[in-house]
Coordinates of C-alpha atoms in Angstrom, one line a residue:
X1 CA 48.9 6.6 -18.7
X2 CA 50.6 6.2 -22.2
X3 CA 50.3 3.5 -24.0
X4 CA 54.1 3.5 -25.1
X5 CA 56.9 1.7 -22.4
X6 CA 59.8 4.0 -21.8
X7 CA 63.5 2.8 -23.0
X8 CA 66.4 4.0 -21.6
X9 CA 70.0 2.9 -22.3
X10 CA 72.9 3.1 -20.0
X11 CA 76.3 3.4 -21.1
X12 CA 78.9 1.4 -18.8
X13 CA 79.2 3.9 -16.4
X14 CA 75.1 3.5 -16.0
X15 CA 75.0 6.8 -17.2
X16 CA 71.8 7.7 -19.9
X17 CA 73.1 7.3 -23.3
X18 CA 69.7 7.5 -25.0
X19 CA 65.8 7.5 -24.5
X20 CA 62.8 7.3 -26.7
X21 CA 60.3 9.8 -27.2
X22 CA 57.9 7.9 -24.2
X23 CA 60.6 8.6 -21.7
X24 CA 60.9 11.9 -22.3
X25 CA 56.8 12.9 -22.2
X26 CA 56.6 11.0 -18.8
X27 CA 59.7 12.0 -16.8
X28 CA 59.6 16.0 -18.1
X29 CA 63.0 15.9 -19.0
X30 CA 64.5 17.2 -22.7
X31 CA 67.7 15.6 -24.1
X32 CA 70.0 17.8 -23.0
X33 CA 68.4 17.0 -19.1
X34 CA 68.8 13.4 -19.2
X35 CA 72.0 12.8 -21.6
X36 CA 75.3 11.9 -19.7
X37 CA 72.9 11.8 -16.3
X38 CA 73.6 8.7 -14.0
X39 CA 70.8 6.5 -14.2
X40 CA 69.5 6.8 -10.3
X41 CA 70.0 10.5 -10.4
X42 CA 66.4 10.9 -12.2
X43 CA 64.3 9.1 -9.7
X44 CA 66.5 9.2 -6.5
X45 CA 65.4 11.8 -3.8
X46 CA 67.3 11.7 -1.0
X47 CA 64.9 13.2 1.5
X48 CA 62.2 10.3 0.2
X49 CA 64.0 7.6 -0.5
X50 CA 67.1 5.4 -0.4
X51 CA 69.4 5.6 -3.2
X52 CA 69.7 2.9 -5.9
X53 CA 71.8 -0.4 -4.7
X54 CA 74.7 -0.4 -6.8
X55 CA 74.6 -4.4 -6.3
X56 CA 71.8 -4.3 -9.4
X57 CA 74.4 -2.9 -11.3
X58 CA 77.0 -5.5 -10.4
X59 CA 73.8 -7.9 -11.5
X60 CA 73.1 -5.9 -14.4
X61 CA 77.3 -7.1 -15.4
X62 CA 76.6 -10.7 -14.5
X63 CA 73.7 -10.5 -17.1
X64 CA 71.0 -11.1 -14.8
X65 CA 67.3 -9.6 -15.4
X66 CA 65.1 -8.2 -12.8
X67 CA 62.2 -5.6 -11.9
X68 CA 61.8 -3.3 -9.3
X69 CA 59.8 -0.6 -8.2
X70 CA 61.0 3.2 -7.6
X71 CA 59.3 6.7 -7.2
X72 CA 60.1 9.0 -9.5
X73 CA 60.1 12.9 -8.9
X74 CA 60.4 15.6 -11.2
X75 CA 58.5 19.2 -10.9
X76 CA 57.5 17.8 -7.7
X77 CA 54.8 15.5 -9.7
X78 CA 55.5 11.7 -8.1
X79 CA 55.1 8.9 -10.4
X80 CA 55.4 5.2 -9.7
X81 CA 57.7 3.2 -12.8
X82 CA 58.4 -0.5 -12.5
X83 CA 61.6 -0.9 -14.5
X84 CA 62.8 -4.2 -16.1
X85 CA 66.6 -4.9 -16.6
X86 CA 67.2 -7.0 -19.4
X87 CA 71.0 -7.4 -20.3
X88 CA 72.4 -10.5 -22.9
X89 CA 75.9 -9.4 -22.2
X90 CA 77.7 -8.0 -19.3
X91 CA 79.2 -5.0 -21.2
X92 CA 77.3 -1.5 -22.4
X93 CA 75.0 -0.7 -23.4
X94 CA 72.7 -1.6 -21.1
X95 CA 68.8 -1.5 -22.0
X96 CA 66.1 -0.6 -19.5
X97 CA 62.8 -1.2 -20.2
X98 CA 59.9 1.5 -17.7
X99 CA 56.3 0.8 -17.2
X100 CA 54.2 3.9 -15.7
X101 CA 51.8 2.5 -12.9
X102 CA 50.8 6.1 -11.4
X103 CA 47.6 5.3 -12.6
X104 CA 47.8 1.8 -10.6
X105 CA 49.3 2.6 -7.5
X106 CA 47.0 5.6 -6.8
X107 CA 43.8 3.5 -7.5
X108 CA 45.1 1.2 -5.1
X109 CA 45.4 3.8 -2.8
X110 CA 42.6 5.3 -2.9
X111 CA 40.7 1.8 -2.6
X112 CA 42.4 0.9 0.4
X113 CA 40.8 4.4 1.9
X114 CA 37.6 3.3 0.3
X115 CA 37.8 0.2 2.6
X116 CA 39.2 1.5 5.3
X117 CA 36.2 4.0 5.6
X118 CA 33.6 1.2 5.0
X119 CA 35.3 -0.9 7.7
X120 CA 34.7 1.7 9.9
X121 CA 30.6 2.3 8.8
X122 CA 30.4 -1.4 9.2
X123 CA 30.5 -1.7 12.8
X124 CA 27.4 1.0 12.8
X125 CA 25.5 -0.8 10.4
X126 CA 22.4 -3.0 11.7
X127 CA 22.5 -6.8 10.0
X128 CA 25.0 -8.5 8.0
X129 CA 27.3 -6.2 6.4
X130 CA 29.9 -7.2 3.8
X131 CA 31.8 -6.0 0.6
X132 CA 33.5 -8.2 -1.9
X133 CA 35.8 -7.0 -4.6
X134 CA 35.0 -7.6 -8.5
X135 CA 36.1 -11.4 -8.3
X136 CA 33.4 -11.6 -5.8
X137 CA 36.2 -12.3 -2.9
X138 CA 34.8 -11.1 0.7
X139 CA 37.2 -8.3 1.5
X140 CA 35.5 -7.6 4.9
X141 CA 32.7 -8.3 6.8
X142 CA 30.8 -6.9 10.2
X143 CA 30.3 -8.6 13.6
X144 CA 27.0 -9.6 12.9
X145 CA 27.8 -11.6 9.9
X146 CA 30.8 -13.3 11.6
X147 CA 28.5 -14.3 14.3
X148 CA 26.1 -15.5 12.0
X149 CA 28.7 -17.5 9.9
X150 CA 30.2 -18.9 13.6
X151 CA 33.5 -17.0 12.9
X152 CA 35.7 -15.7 15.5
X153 CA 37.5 -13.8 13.0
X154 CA 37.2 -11.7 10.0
X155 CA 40.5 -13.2 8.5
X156 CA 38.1 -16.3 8.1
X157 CA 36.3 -15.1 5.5
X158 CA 38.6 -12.4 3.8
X159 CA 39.5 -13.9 0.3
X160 CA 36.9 -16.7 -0.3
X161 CA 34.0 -16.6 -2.3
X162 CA 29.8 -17.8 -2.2
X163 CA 31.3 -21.3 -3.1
X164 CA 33.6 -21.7 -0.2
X165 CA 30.5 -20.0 2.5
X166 CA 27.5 -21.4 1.2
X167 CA 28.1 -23.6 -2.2
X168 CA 24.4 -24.3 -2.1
X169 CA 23.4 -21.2 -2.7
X170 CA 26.5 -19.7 -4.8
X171 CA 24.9 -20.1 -7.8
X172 CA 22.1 -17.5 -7.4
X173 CA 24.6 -15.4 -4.9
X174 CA 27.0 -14.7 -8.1
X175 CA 23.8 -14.2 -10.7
X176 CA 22.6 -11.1 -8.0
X177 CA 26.4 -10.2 -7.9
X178 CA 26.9 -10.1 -11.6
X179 CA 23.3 -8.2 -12.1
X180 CA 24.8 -5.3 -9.7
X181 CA 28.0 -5.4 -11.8
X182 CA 26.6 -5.2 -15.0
X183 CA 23.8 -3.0 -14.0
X184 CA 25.4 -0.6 -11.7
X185 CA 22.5 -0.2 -9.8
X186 CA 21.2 -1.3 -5.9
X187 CA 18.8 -4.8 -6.2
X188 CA 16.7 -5.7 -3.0
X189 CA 15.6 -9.4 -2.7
X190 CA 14.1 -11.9 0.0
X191 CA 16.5 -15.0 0.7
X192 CA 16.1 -18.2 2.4
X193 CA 19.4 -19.8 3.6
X194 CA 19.9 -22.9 6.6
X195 CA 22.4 -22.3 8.7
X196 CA 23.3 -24.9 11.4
X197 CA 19.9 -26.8 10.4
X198 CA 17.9 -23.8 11.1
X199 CA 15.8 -22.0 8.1
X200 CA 16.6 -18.4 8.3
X201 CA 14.7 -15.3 6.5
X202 CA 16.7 -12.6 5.1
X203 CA 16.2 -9.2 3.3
X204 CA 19.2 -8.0 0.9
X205 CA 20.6 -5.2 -0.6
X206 CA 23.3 -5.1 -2.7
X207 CA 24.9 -2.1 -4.2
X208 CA 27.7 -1.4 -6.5
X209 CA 30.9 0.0 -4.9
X210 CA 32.4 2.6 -7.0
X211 CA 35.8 4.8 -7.2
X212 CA 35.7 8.6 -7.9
X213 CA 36.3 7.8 -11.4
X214 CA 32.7 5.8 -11.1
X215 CA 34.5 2.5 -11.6
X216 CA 32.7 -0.4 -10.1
X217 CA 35.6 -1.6 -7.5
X218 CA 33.3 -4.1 -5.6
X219 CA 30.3 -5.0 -4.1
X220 CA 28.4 -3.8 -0.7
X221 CA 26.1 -5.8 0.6
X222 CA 23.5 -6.2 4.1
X223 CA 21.3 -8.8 4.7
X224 CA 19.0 -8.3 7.6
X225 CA 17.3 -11.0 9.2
X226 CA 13.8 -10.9 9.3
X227 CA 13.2 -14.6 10.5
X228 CA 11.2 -13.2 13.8
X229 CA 8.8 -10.8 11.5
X230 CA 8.5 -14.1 8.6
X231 CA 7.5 -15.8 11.8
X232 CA 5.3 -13.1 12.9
X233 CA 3.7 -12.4 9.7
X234 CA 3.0 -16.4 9.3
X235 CA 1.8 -16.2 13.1
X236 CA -0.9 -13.1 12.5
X237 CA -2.2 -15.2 9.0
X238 CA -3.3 -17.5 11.0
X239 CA -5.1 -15.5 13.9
X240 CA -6.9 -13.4 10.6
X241 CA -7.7 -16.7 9.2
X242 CA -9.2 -17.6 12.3
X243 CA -10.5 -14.0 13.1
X244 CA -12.6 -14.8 9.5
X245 CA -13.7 -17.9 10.4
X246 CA -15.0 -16.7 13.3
X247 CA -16.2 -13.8 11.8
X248 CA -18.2 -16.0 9.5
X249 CA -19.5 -18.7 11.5
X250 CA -21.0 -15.1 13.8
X251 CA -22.4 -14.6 10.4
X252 CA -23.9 -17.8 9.4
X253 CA -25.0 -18.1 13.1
X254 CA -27.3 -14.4 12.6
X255 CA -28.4 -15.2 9.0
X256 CA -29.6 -18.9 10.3
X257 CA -31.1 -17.2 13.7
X258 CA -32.5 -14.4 11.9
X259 CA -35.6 -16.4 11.2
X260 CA -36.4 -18.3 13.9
X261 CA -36.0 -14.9 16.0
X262 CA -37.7 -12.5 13.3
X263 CA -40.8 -15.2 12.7
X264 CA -42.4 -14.8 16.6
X265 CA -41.8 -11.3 16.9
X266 CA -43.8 -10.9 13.2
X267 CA -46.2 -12.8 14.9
X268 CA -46.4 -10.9 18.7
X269 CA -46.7 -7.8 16.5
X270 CA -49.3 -8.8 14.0
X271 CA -51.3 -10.2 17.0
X272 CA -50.9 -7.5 18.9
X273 CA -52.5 -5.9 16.1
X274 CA -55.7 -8.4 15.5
X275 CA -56.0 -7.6 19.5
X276 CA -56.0 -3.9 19.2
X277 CA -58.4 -3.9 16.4
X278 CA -61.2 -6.3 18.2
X279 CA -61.3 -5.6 21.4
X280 CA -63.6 -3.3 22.6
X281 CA -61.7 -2.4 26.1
X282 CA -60.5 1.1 26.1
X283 CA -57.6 -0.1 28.0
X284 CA -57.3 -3.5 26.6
X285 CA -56.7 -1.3 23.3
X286 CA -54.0 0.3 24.5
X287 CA -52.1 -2.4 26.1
X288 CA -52.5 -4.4 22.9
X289 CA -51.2 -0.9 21.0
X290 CA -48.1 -0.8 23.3
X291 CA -47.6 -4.4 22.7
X292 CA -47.2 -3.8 18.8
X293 CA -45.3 -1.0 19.2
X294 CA -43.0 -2.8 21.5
X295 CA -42.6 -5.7 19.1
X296 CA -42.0 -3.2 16.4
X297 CA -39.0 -1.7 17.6
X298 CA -37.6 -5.1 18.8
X299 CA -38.0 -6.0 15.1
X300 CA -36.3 -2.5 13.7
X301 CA -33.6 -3.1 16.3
X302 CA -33.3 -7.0 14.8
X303 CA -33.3 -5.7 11.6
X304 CA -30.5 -3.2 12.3
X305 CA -28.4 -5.3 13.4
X306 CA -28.6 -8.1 10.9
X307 CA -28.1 -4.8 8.3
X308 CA -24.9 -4.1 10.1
X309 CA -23.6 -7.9 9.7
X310 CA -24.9 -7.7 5.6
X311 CA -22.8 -4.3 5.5
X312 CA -19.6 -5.6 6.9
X313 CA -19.6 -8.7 5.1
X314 CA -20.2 -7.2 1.9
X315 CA -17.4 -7.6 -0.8
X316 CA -17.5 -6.6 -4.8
X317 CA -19.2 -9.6 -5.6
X318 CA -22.3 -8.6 -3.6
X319 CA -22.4 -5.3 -6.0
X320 CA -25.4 -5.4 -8.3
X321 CA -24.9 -2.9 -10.8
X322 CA -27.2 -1.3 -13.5
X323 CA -29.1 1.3 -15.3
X324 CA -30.8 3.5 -12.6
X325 CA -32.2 7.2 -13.1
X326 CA -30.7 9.3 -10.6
X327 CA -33.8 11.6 -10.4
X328 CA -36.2 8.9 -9.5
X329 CA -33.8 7.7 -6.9
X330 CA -33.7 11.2 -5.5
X331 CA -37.5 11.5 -5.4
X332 CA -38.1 7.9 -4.3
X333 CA -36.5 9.3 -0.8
X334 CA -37.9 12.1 -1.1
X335 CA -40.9 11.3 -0.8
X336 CA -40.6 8.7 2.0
X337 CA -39.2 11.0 4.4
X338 CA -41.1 14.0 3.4
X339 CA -44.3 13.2 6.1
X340 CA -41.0 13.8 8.9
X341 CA -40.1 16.9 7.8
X342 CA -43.4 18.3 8.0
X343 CA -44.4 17.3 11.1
X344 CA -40.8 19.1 12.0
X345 CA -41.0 21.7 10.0
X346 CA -38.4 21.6 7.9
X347 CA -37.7 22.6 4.7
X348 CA -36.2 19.6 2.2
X349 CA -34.2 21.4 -0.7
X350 CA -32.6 18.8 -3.1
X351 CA -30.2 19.9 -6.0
X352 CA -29.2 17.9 -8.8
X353 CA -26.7 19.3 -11.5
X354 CA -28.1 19.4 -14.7
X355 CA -25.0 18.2 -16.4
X356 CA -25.4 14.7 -14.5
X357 CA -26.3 12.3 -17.3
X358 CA -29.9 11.2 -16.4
X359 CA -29.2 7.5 -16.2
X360 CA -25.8 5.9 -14.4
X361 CA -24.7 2.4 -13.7
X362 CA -23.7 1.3 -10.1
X363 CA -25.8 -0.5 -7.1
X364 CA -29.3 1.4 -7.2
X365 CA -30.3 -0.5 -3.9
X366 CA -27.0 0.8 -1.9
X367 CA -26.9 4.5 -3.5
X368 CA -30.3 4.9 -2.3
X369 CA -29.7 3.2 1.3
X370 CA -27.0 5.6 1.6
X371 CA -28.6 8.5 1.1
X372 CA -31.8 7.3 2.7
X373 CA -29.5 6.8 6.0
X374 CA -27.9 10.1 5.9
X375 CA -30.5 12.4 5.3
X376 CA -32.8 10.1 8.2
X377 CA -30.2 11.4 10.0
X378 CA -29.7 15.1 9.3
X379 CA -33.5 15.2 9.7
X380 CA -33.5 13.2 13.2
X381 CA -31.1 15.4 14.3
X382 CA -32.4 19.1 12.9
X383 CA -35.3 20.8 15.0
X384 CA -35.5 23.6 12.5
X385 CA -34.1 25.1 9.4
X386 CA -33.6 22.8 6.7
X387 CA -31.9 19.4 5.4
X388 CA -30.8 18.7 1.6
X389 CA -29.7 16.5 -0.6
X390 CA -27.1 18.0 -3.0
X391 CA -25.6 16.5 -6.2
X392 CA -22.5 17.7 -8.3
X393 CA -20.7 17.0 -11.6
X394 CA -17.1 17.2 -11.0
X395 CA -15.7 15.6 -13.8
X396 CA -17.1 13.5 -17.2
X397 CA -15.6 12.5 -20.5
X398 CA -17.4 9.8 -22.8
X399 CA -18.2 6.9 -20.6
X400 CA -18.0 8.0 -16.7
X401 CA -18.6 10.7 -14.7
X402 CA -17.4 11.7 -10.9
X403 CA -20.1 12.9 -8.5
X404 CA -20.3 14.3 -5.2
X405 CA -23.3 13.4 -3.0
X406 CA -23.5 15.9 0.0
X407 CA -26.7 15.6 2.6
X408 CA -26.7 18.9 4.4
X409 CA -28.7 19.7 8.0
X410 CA -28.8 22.4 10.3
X411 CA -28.7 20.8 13.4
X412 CA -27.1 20.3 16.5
X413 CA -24.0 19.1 15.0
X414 CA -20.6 17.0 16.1
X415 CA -18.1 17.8 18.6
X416 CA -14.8 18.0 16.8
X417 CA -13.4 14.8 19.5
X418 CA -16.4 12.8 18.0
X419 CA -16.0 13.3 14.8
X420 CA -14.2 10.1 13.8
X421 CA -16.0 8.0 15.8
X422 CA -19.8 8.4 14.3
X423 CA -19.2 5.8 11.8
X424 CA -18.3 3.0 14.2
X425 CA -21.0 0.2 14.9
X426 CA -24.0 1.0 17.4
X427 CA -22.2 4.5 18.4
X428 CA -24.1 6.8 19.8
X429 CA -22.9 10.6 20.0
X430 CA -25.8 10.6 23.0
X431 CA -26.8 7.4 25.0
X432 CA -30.5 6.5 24.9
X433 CA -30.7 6.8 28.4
X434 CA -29.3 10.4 28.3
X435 CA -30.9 11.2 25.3
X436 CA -34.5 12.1 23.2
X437 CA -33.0 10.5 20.1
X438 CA -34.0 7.0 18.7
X439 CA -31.8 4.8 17.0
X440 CA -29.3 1.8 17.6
X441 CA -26.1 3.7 16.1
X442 CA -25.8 1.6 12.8
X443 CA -26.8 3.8 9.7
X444 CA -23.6 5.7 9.2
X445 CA -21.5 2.8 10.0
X446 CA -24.1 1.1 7.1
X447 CA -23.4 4.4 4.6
X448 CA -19.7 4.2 5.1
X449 CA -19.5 0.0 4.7
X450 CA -21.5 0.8 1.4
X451 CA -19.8 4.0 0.1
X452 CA -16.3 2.6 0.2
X453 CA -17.7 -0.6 -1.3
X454 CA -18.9 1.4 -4.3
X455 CA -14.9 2.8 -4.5
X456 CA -15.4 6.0 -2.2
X457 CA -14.9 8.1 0.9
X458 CA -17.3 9.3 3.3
X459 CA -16.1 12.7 4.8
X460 CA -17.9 14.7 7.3
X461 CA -17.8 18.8 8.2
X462 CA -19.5 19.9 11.4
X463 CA -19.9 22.8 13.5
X464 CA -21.9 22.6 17.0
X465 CA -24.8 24.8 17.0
X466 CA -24.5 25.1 12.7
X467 CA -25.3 21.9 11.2
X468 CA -23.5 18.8 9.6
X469 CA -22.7 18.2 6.0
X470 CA -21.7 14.6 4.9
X471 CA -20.5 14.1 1.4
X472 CA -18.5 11.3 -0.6
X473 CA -17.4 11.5 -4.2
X474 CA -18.3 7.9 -6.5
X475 CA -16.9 7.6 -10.0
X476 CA -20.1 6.1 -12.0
X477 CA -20.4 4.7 -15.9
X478 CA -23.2 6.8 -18.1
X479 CA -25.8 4.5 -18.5
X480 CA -28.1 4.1 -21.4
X481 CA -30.3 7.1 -22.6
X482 CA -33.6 5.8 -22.1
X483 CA -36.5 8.6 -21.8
X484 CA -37.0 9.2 -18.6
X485 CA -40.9 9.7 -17.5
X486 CA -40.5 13.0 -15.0
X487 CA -42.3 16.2 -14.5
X488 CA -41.3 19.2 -11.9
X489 CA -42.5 18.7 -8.1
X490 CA -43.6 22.1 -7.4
X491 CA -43.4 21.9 -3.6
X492 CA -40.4 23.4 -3.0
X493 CA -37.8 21.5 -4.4
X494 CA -35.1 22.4 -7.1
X495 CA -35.3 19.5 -8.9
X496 CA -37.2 17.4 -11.8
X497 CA -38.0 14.2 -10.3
X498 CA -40.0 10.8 -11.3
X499 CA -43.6 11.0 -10.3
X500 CA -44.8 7.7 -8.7
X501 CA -48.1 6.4 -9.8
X502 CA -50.4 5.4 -7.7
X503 CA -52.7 1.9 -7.6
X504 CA -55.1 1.0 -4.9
X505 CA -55.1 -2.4 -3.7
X506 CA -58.9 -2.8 -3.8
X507 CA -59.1 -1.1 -7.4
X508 CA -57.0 -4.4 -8.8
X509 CA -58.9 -6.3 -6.8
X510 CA -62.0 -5.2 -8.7
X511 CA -60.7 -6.8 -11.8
X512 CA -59.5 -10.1 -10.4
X513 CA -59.7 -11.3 -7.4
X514 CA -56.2 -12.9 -6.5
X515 CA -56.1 -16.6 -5.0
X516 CA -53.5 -17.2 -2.9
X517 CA -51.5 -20.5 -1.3
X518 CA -50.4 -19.6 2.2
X519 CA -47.2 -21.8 3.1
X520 CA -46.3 -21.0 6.6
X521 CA -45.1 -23.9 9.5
X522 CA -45.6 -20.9 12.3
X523 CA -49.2 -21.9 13.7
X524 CA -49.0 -17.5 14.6
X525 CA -47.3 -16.3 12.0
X526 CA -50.1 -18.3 9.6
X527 CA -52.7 -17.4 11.5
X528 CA -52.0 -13.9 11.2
X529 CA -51.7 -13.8 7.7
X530 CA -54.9 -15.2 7.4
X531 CA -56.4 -12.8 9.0
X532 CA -54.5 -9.6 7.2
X533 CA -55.9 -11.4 4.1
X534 CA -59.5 -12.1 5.1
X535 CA -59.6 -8.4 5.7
X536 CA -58.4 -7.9 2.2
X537 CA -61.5 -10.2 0.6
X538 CA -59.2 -12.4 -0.7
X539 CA -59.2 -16.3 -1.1
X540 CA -56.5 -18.5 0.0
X541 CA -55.6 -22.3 0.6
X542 CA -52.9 -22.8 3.2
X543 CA -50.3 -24.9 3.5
X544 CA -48.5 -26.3 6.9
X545 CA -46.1 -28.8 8.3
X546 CA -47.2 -29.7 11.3

C-alpha cells in the first residue's frame, strides 16, 4: 500500500483533467491513458459491477461531500479505493481525493475464511472452544461452552468481552490474553471459576491466531473441564492417605508384636537346646533336637517377615552412609557362605575391578544384605558348576564412581513368564509343598526394596537349564584413602580380600573374667541365658520384674 492518497480532478464534464504521481503508480495508467477519460470509465466494469450513479455528480454540483467504495480493474489486477468527494463550489474543477484499501479488504477476507474454517473445527473439538479477536471480543464459540455459559445461542456471546462473562475473573483472563499477544506463543494453565454456585476445574490453552502474513489476528482458546478428575485425584489422596496409615499402623503393630512373639520362641529354642544337651535318652535327644530346629525356622521365618516390613518401609532417611572397603565387604560374604558351597560343590569365583577405588561411601549394612541375598540364592538354586560375585568400573571422574554388581549361577534358572514376578513379596517360582527348596520368598523382594533405595535398578537375565545372572548398577562417592589391611585368599578366588582375625572367647576370658547384669522380665528367656552363661564360666547378677 503506498503511503501517498491519490488526487484526481474532474473537469465539468467529470472527465480527468489531472492526477498526481500516486494515482498514476496505483491505477497503471500513464497521462496520456487517464487525460480527457470520464471519471467512472477507470474503475467501471460492466460485467462486475454497476456503473457509477450519475446522481453523485448532481451532488458533487450541489457541493455536497461523500465517500464510497468501488473496485477498480486494470491489467486484470482488482484493487479496492474508497474515494472522497470534497467540492466548495458547484462548478469545475472538481477534486477527488482515493485511499487504496487492497491491503484492507483482502485481510478481511481472508479472516473471514480464517473463521469460517475454525467454526467448522469447533464443533469437533472436545471442551470449551472459543476465539476472540485482538480487542479480546468473543467472535465465536462451540456448543460446549454455550452450554456451559447457559446460552442458547452463539449471538449471545459474539462481541462481548471477560468483563461482560465473568467480571470476576476478567482481570487475570485479559493478563493470559495479553501474554499470548505479546508473546506469540501457546500458555497452558489450571483455572478455577463458579458457575451457577458450583466450583468448577478447568485446564486451558490458549494460542495465538495468526494470518499468512504471521500477524496475530486473535485468540484460540479450549478449556476442558477436569472437575470429575480434580475430584478424583482429591478422592484417591485420601484412600493413599489412608492406605499409609494403614500401612503404618500394620507396621507399628509387627515392630510392637515382634517382641512379645520373638521372646518365647528364643526361649522354646534355647530350651529345646538345654534339653538336648542333658538328657541322656537317645530318643528324648532327638525329640528335643527336632524341637530346636522347629523353633529355629519359626524364628527365620519371623525374622523374614519383619525384614520384609523394614525393607518396604525404608525411605532415604533410613540410609546410613559411610566409609566402607569394598574388598572386606566382598570377603565378609565370602566367607559366610563358603561352608554351602563346599558341601555342594561349587566353585565361588569373585571379581573385583582393580580400578574400583578401595574405599566408597553408601549403606555398608544394605550393600552387603544385597549381595548376601543374591548370591544365598544363586547358591540355593545351583547343584553344580559355579556362583560369583562380579564387580565393574563403568564410569569415575574425581569424586564418584558407577559400578555394576552382577551375582552369577549356573543353575536351574527362570522361566521367561516368571521373570517379573521373583521380586514380589513371599513369591515362590516352586511352592514348598511341590518343592526341595527352603525359603519364604522375601530376599529378592529385600535386594530390590534396598537397591532402588540406594538410587538403582535390579535387572535379571535367565536361561532355563543355563544359569541366572542378577546385576544393578549404584552410582557411589570415593571414600577416604585409608590403608586397607588385606592379603590374597589363595583358595580360588580372583580377588585381594580383608582377612578376618580371629579371637577365642575363652582366650579373653583368660585375661578378665567379664561380670555381667542379666535384665530379662521372661522367667525362660532369663533362665536360658543363665544357663548359656554358666557354661561360659562367667559371673552374672540378674535383674527381673516380676
Amino acid at each position: 500500500m503506498l503511503s501517498e492518497d491519490c488526487v484526481i480532478i474532474l473537469d465539468d464534464d467529470y472527465c480527468i483533467a489531472g492526477f498526481n504521481e500516486a494515482t498514476k503508480a496505483l491505477l497503471g495508467w500513464n497521462e496520456q491513458g487517464l487525460i480527457g477519460r470520464p471519471f467512472e470509465s477507470i474503475y467501471c466494469d460492466p460485467s462486475t459491477q454497476r456503473p457509477f450513479p450519475f446522481s453523485k455528480y448532481n451532488a458533487i454540483r450541489r457541493g455536497e461531500s461523500f465517500n464510497f467504495n468501488y473496485v477498480m480493474h486494470r491489467n486484470k489486477l482488482k484493487r479496492y479505493m474508497t474515494w472522497k468527494f470534497t467540492n466548495q463550489s458547484n462548478c469545475a474543477p472538481f477534486i477527488i481525493l482515493g485511499k487504496d484499501n487492497t491491503d484492507k479488504k483482502r485481510l478481511a477476507l481472508q479472516n473471514i475464511t480464517i473463521f469460517d474454517q475454525i467454526k467448522k473445527i469447533s464443533a469437533c473439538v472436545p471442551g470449551n472452544f472459543y476465539w476472540k479477536n485482538k480487542e479480546a471480543q468473543y467472535l465465536g464459540c462451540n456448543q460446549t461452552l454455550l452450554r456451559t455459559l447457559g446460552f442458547k445461542s452463539v449471538n449471545e456471546i459474539v462481541g462481548k468481552t471477560d468483563s461482560d462473562l465473568w467480571p470476576v475473573y476478567a482481570e487475570e483472563l485479559r493478563k493470559n490474553d495479553e501474554k499470548v499477544i505479546k508473546n506469540k506463543n501457546p500458555i497452558l494453565f489450571e483455572e478455577t471459576v463458579t458457575l451457577n454456585g458450583k466450583t468448577m476445574f478447568f485446564t486451558v490453552i490458549k494460542m495465538p491466531l495468526l494470518d499468512d502474513e504471521g500477524h496475530i489476528i486473535g485468540i484460540l482458546g479450549n478449556s476442558l473441564d477436569i472437575t470429575e478428575l480434580k475430584k478424583a485425584q482429591a478422592d484417591l489422596n485420601i484412600a493413599k492417605e489412608a492406605a499409609e496409615a494403614a500401612s503404618h499402623a500394620k507396621t507399628e503393630f509387627i515392630a510392637n508384636m515382634s517382641h512379645d512373639i520373638r521372646t518365647p520362641l528364643t526361649g522354646v529354642v534355647g530350651m529345646a537346646k538345654l534339653l538336648e544337651d542333658n538328657v541322656h535318652d537317645a530318643n528324648q535327644k532327638q525329640y528335643a533336637h527336632w524341637l530346636g530346629e522347629s523353633g529355629k525356622q519359626l524364628l527365620h521365618m519371623l525374622n523374614g517377615i519383619l525384614d520384609v516390613v523394614s525393607a518396604d518401609n525404608a525411605h532415604e532417611d533410613d540410609l546410613h552412609e559411610e566409609s566402607f572397603n569394598l574388598h572386606e565387604v566382598i570377603n565378609d560374604i565370602v566367607q559366610l557362605e563358603r561352608p554351602s558351597t563346599l558341601i555342594k560343590g561349587l566353585d565361588l569365583v569373585t571379581f573385583v575391578d582393580a580400578a574400583i577405588p578401595p574405599f566408597l561411601v553408601s549403606d555398608q549394612t544394605k550393600i552387603h544384605r544385597i549381595l548376601l541375598n543374591l548370591l544365598g540364592n544363586a547358591i540355593k538354586f545351583t547343584q553344580e558348576g559355579q556362583v560369583g560375585i562380579h564387580v565393574n568400573l563403568l564410569e569415575k571422574n574425581e569424586t564418584h564412581v558407577l559400578v555394576q554388581f552382577r551375582i552369577t549361577d549356573t543353575g536351574i534358572g527362570i522361566p521367561q513368564e516368571l521373570q517379573d514376578k521373583v521380586f514380589d513379596r513371599f513369591y515362590r517360582i516352586i511352592p514348598s509343598n511341590k518343592g526341595t527348596y527352603t525359603g519364604h520368598g522375601v530376599g529378592l523382594h529385600i535386594a530390590q526394596s534396598y537397591v532402588e533405595l540406594l538410587g538403582g535398578e535390579i535387572l535379571l537375565s535367565s536361561e532355563l537349564g543355563v544359569g541366572t545372572t542378577f546385576y544393578f548398577d549404584l552410582s557411589l562417592e570415593i571414600g577416604c584413602s585409608l590403608q586397607p589391611l588385606s592379603i590374597h585368599i589363595t583358595d580360588g578366588l580372583n580377588t585381594e580380600v580383608a582377612q578376618p582375625i580371629e579371637t577365642s572367647l575363652a582366650e579373653s576370658h583368660r585375661v578378665e573374667q567379664p561380670k555381667l547384669l542379666l535384665v530379662e522380665d521372661n522367667k525362660i528367656a532369663l533362665y536360658t541365658l543363665e544357663n548359656l552363661i554358666s557354661q561360659s564360666q562367667c559371673r552374672f547378677y540378674q535383674c527381673h520384674g516380676w
